[in-house]
Coordinates of N, CA and C in Angstrom, one line a residue:
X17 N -13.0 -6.4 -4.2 CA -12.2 -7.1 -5.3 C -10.8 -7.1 -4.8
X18 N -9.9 -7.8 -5.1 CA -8.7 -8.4 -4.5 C -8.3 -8.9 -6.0
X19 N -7.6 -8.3 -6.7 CA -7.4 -8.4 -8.1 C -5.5 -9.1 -8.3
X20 N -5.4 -10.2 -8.9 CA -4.0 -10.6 -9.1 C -3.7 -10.4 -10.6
X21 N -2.6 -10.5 -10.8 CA -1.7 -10.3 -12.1 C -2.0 -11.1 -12.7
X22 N -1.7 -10.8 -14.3 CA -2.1 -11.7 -15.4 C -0.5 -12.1 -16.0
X23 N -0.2 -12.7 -17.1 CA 0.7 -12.9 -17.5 C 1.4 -11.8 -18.5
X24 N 0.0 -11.2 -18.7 CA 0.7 -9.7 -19.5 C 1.1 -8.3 -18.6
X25 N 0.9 -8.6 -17.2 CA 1.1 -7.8 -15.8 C 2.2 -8.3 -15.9
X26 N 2.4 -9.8 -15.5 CA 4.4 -10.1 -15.1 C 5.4 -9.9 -16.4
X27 N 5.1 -9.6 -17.6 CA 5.7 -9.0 -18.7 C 5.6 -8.4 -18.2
X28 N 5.0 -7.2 -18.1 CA 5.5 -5.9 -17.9 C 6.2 -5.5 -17.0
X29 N 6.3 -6.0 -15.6 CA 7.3 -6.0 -14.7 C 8.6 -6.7 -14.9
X30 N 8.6 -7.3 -16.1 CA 10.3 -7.7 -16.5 C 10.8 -6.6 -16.8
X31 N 12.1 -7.0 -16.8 CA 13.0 -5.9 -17.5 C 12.8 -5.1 -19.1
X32 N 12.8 -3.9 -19.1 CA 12.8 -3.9 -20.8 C 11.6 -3.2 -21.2
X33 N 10.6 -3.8 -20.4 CA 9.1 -3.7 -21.0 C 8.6 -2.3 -20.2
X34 N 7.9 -1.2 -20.6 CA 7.6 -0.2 -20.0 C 6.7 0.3 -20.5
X35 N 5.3 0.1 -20.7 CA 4.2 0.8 -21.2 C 3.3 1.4 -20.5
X36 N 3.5 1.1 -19.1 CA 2.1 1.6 -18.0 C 3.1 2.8 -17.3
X37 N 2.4 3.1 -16.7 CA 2.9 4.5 -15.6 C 3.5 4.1 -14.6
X38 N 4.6 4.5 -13.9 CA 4.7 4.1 -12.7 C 3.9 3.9 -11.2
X39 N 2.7 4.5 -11.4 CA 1.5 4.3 -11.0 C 0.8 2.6 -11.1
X40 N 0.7 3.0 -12.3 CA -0.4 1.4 -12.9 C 0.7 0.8 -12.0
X41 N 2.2 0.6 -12.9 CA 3.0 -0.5 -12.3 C 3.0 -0.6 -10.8
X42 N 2.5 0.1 -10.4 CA 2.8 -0.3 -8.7 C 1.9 -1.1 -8.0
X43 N 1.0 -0.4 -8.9 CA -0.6 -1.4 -8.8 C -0.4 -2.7 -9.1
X44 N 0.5 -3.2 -10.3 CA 0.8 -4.6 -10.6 C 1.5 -5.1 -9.7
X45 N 2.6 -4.6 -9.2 CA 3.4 -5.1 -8.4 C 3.2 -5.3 -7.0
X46 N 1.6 -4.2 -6.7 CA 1.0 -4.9 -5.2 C -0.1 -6.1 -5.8
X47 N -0.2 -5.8 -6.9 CA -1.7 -7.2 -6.5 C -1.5 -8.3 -6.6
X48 N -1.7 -8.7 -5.4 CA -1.8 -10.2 -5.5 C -2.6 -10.9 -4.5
X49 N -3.8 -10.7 -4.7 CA -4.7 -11.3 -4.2 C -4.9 -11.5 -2.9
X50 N -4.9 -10.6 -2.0 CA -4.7 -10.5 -1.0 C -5.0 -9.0 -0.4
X51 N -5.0 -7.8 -1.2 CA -5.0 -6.4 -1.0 C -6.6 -6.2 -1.9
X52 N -7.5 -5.6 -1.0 CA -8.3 -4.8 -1.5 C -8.2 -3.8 -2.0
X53 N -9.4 -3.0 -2.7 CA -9.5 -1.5 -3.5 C -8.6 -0.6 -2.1
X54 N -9.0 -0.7 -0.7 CA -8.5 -0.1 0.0 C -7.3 0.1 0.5
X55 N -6.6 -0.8 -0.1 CA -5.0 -0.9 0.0 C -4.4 -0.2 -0.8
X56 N -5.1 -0.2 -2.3 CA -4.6 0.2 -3.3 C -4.9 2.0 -3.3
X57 N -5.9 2.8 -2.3 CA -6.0 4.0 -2.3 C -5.0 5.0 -2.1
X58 N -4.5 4.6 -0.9 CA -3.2 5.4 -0.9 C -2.4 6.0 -1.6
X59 N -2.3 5.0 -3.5 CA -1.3 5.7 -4.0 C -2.4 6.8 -5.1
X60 N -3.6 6.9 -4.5 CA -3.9 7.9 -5.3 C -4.8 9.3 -4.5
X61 N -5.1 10.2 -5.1 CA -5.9 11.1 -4.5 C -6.9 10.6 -3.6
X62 N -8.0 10.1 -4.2 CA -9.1 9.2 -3.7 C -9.4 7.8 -3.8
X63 N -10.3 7.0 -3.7 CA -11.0 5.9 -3.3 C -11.5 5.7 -4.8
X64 N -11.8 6.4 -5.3 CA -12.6 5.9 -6.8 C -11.6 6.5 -7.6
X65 N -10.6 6.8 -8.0 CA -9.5 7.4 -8.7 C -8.7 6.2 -8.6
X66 N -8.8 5.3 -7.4 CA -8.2 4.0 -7.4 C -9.0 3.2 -8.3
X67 N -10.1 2.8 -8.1 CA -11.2 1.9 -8.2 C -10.7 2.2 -10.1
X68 N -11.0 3.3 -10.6 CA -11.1 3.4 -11.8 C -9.6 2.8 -12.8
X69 N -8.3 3.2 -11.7 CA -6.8 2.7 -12.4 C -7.2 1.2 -12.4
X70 N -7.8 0.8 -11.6 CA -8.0 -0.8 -11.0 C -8.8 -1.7 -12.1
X71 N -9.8 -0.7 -12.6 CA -10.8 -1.4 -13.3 C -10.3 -1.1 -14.9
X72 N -8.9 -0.1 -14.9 CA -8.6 0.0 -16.8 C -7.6 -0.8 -16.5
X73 N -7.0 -1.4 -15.5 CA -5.9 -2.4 -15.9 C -6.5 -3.7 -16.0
X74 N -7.8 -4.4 -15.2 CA -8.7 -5.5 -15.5 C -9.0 -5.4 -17.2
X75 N -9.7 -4.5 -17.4 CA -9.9 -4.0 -19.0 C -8.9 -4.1 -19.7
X76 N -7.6 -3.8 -19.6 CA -6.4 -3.9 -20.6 C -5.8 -5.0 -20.4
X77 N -6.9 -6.1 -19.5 CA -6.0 -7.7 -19.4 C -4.7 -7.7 -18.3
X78 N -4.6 -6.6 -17.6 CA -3.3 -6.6 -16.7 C -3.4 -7.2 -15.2
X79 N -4.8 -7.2 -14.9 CA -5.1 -7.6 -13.8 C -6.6 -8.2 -13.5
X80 N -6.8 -9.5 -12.9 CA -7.8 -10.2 -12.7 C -8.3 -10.3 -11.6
X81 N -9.8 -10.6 -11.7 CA -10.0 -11.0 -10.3 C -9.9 -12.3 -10.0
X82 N -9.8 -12.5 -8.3 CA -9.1 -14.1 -8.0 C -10.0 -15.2 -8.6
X83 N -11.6 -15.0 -8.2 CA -11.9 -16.2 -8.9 C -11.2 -16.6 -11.0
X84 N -11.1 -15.8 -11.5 CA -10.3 -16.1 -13.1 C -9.3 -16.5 -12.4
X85 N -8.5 -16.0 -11.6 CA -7.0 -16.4 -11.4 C -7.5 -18.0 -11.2
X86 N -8.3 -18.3 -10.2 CA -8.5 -19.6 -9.7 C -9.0 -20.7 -11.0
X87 N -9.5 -20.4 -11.3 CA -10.1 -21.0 -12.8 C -9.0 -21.1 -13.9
X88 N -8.1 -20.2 -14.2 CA -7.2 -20.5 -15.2 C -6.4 -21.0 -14.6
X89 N -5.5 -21.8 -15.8 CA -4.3 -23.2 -15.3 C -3.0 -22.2 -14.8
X90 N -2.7 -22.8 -13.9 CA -1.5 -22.3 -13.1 C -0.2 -22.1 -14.0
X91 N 0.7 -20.8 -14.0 CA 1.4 -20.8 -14.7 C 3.0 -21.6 -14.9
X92 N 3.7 -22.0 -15.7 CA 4.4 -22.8 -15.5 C 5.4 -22.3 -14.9
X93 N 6.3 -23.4 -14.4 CA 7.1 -22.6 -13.3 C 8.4 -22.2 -14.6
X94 N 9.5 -21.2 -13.8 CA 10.5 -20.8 -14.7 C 11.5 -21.3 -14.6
X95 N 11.8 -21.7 -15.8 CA 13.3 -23.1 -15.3 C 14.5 -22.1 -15.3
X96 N 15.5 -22.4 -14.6 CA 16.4 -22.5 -13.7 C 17.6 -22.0 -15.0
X97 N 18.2 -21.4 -14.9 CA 19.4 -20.9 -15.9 C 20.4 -22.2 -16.3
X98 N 20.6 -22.3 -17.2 CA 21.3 -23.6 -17.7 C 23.0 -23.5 -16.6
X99 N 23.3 -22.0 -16.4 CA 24.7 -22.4 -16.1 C 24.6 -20.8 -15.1
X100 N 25.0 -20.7 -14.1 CA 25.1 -19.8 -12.6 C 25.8 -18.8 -13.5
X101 N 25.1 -17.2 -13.2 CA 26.0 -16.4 -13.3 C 27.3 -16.4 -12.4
X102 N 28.4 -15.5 -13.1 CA 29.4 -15.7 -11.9 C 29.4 -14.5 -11.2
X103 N 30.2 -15.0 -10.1 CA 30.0 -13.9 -8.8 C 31.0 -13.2 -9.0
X104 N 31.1 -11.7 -8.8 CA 31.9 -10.9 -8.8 C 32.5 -10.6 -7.0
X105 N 33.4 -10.3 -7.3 CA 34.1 -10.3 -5.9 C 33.5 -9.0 -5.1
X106 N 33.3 -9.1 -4.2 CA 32.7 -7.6 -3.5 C 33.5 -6.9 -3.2
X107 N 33.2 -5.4 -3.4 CA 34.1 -4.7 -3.1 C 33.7 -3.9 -2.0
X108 N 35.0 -3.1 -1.4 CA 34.9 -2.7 0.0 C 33.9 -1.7 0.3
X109 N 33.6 -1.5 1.3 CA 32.8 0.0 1.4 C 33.6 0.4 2.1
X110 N 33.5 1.8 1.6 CA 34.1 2.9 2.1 C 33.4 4.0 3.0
X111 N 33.5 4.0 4.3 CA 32.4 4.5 5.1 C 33.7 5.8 5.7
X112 N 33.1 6.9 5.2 CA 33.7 8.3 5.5 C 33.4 9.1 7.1
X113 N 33.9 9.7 7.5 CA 33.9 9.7 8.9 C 33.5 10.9 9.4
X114 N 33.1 12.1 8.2 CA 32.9 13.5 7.9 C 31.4 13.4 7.5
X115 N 31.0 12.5 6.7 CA 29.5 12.5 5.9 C 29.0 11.3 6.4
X116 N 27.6 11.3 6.4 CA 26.8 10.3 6.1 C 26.4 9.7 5.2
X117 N 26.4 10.8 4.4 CA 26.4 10.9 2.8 C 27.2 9.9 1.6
X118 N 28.0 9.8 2.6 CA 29.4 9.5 1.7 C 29.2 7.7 1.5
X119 N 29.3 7.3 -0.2 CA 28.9 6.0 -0.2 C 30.1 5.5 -1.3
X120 N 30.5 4.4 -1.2 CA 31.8 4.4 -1.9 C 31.7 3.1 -2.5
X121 N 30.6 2.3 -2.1 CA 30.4 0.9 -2.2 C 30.1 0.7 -3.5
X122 N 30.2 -1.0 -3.8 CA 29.3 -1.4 -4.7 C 27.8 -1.2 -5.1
X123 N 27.4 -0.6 -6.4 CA 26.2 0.3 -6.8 C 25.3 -1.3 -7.4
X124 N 24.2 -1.9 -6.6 CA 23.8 -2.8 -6.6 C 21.7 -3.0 -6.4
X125 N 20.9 -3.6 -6.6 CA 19.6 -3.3 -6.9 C 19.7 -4.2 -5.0
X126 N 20.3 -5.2 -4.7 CA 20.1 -5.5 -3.1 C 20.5 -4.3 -2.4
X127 N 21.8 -3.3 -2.5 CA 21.8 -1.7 -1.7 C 20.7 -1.1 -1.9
X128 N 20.2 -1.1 -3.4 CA 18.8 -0.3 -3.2 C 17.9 -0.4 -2.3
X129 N 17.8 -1.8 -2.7 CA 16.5 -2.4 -1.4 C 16.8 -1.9 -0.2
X130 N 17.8 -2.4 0.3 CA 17.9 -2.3 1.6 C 17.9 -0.6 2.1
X131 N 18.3 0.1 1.3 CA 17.8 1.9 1.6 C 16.7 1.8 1.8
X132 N 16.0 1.8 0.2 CA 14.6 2.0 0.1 C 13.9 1.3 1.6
X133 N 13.9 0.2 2.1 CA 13.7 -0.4 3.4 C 13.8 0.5 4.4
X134 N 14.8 0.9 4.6 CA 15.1 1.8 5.5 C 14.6 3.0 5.5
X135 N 13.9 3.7 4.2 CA 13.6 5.0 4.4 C 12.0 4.6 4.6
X136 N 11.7 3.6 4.4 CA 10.1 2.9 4.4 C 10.1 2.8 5.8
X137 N 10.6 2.6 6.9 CA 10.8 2.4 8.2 C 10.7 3.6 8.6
X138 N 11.7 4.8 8.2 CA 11.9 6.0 9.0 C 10.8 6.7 8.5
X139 N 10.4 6.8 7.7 CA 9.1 7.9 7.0 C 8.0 7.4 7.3
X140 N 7.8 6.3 7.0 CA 6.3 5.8 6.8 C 5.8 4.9 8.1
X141 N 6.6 4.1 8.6 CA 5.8 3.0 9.5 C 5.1 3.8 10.9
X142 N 5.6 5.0 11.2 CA 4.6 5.5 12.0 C 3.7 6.5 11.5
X143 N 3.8 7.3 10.9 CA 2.5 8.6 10.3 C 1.3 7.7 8.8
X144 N 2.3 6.6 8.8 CA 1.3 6.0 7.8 C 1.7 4.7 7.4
X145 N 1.4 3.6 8.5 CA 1.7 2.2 8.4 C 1.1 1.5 7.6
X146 N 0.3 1.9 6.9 CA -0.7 0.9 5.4 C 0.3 0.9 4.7
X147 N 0.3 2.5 4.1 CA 1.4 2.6 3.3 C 2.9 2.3 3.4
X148 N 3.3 1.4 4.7 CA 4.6 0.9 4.6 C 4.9 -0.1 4.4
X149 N 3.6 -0.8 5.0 CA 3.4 -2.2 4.8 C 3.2 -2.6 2.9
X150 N 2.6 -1.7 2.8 CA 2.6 -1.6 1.4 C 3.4 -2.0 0.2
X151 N 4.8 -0.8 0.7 CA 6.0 -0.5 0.1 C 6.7 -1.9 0.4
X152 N 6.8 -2.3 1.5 CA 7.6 -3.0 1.9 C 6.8 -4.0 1.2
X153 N 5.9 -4.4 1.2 CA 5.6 -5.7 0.2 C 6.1 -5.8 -0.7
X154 N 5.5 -4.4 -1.8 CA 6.1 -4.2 -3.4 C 7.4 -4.4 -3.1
X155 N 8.7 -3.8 -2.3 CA 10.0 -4.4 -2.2 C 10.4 -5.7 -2.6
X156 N 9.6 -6.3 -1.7 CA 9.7 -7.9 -1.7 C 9.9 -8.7 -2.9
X157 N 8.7 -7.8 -4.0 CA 8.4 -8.7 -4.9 C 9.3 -7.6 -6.2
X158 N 10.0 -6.5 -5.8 CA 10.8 -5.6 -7.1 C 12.2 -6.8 -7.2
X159 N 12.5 -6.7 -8.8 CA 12.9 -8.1 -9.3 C 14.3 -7.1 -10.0
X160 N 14.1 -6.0 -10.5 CA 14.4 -5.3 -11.4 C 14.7 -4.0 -11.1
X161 N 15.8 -3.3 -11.7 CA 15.7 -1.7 -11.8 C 14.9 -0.8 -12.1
X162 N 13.7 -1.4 -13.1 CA 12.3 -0.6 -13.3 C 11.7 -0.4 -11.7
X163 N 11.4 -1.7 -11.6 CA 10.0 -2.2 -10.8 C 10.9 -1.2 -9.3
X164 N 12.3 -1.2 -9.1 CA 13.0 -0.3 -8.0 C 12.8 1.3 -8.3
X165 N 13.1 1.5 -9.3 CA 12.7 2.7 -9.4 C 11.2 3.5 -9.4
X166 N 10.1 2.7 -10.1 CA 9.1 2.7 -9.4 C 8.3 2.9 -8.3
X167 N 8.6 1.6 -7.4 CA 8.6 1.8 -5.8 C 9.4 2.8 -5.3
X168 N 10.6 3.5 -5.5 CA 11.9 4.4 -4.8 C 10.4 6.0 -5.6
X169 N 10.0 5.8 -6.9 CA 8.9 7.1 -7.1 C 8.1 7.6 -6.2
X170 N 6.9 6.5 -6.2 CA 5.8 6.3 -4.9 C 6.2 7.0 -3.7
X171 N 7.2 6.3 -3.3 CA 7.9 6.8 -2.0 C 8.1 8.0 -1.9
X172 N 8.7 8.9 -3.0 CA 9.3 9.8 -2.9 C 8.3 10.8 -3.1
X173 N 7.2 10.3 -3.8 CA 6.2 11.4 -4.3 C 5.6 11.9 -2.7
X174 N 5.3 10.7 -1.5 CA 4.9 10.7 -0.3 C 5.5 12.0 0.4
X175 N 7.1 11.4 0.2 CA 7.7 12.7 1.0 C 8.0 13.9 0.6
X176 N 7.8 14.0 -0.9 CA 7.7 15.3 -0.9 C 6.2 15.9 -0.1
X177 N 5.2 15.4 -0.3 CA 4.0 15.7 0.5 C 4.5 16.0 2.1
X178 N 5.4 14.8 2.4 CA 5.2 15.0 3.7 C 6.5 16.1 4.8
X179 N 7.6 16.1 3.6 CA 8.8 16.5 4.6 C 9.6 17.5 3.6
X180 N 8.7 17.4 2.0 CA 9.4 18.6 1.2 C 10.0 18.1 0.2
X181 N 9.8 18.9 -0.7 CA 10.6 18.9 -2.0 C 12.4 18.4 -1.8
X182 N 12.6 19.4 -0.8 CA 14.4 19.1 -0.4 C 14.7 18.4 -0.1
X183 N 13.9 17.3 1.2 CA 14.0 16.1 1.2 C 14.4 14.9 0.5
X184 N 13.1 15.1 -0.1 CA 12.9 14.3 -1.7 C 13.6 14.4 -2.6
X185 N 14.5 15.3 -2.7 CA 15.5 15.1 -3.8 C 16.9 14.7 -3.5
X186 N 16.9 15.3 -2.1 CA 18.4 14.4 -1.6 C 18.1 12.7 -1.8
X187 N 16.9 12.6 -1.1 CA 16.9 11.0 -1.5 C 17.2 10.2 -2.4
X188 N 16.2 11.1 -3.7 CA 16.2 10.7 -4.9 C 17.7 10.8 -5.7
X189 N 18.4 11.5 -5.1 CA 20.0 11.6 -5.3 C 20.7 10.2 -4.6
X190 N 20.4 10.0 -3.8 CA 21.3 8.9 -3.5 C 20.6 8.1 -3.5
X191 N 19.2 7.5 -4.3 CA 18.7 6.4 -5.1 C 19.7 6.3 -6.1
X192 N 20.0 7.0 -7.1 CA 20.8 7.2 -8.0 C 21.9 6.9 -7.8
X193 N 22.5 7.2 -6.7 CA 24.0 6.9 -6.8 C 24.4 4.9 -6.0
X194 N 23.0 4.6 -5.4 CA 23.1 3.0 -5.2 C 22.7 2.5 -6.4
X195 N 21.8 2.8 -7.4 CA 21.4 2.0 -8.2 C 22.6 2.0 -9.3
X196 N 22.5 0.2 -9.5 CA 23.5 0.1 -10.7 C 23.0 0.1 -12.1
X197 N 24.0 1.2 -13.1 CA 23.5 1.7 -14.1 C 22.5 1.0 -14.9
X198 N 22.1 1.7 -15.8 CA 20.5 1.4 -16.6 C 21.6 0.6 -17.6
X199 N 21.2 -0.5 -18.0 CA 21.9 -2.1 -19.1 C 21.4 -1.1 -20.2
X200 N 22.2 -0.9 -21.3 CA 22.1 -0.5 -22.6 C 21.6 -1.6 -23.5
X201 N 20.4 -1.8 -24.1 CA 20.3 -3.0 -25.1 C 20.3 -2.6 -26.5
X202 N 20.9 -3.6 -26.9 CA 20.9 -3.1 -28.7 C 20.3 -3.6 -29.5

């Protein structure tokens, strides 16, 4: 099975919306018709622990298999913002000459990516290249601060497995400190 998103999958990967696990969501955010059950194992203990997340998000309408996809009408496309956000001027980075550590830049969801990219390179593309290829897909297609933080979880749950708790939390510290803050809605 090679299972794509439904329209109640790409809600949920907008902004705002948060009802599945960061698990399920990851699942949404790889399927797209193209990845088998065995792509999707990785992010869990076993092979049927996947199979079973796979088969309650088909059930809860989150995810289809391609022939439905093929069969239902193609979604409409999403029109274009009436008027360009404006661009904010960039600000400098400040690259310290004591730390590596040290980040002074603008706090932005493109910095994230491009970390997150980079720790998917250094960690994963040699002790476990499915799983980078993986990540790096879901990158591709994270739209959002949820859907980044999600993928930046996955990852980190890996390294703690693989390089430690201590690791894993420096990381996850300076995920935090690229990502730009959580939008208050009222």
């Amino acid at each position: 099975m090679f299972p794509t998103k439904t329209d109640k999958a790409r809600d949920e990967l907008q902004g705002g919306q948060r009802t599945l696990s960061q698990r399920e969501r990851a699942l949404l955010l790889m399927a797209d018709g193209r990845r088998s059950l065995t792509d999707f194992s990785p992010l869990f203990s076993n092979r049927v622990e996947a199979e079973q997340a796979i088969q309650a998000l088909v059930q809860r309408g989150y995810l289809q298999a391609p022939q439905a996809a093929a069969a239902a009408p193609a979604p409409a496309p999403i029109a274009a913002p009436a008027r360009p956000a404006p661009i904010a001027a960039a600000e400098p980075i400040q690259v310290a000459t004591t730390s590596a550590d040290t980040f002074d830049g603008k706090r932005s969801l493109a910095t994230t990516r491009m970390f997150l990219f980079d720790i998917c390179e250094r960690m994963f593309v040699r002790r476990d290249p499915k799983f980078a290829l993986q990540m790096r897909d879901a990158l591709r297609e994270a739209r959002d601060r949820e859907a980044m933080l999600t993928i930046a979880a996955l990852m980190l749950t890996e390294i703690e497995k693989t390089a430690g708790v201590e690791r894993a939390e420096s990381l996850r510290e300076r995920i935090d400190k690229l990502l730009p803050p959580a939008e208050i809605i009222h």
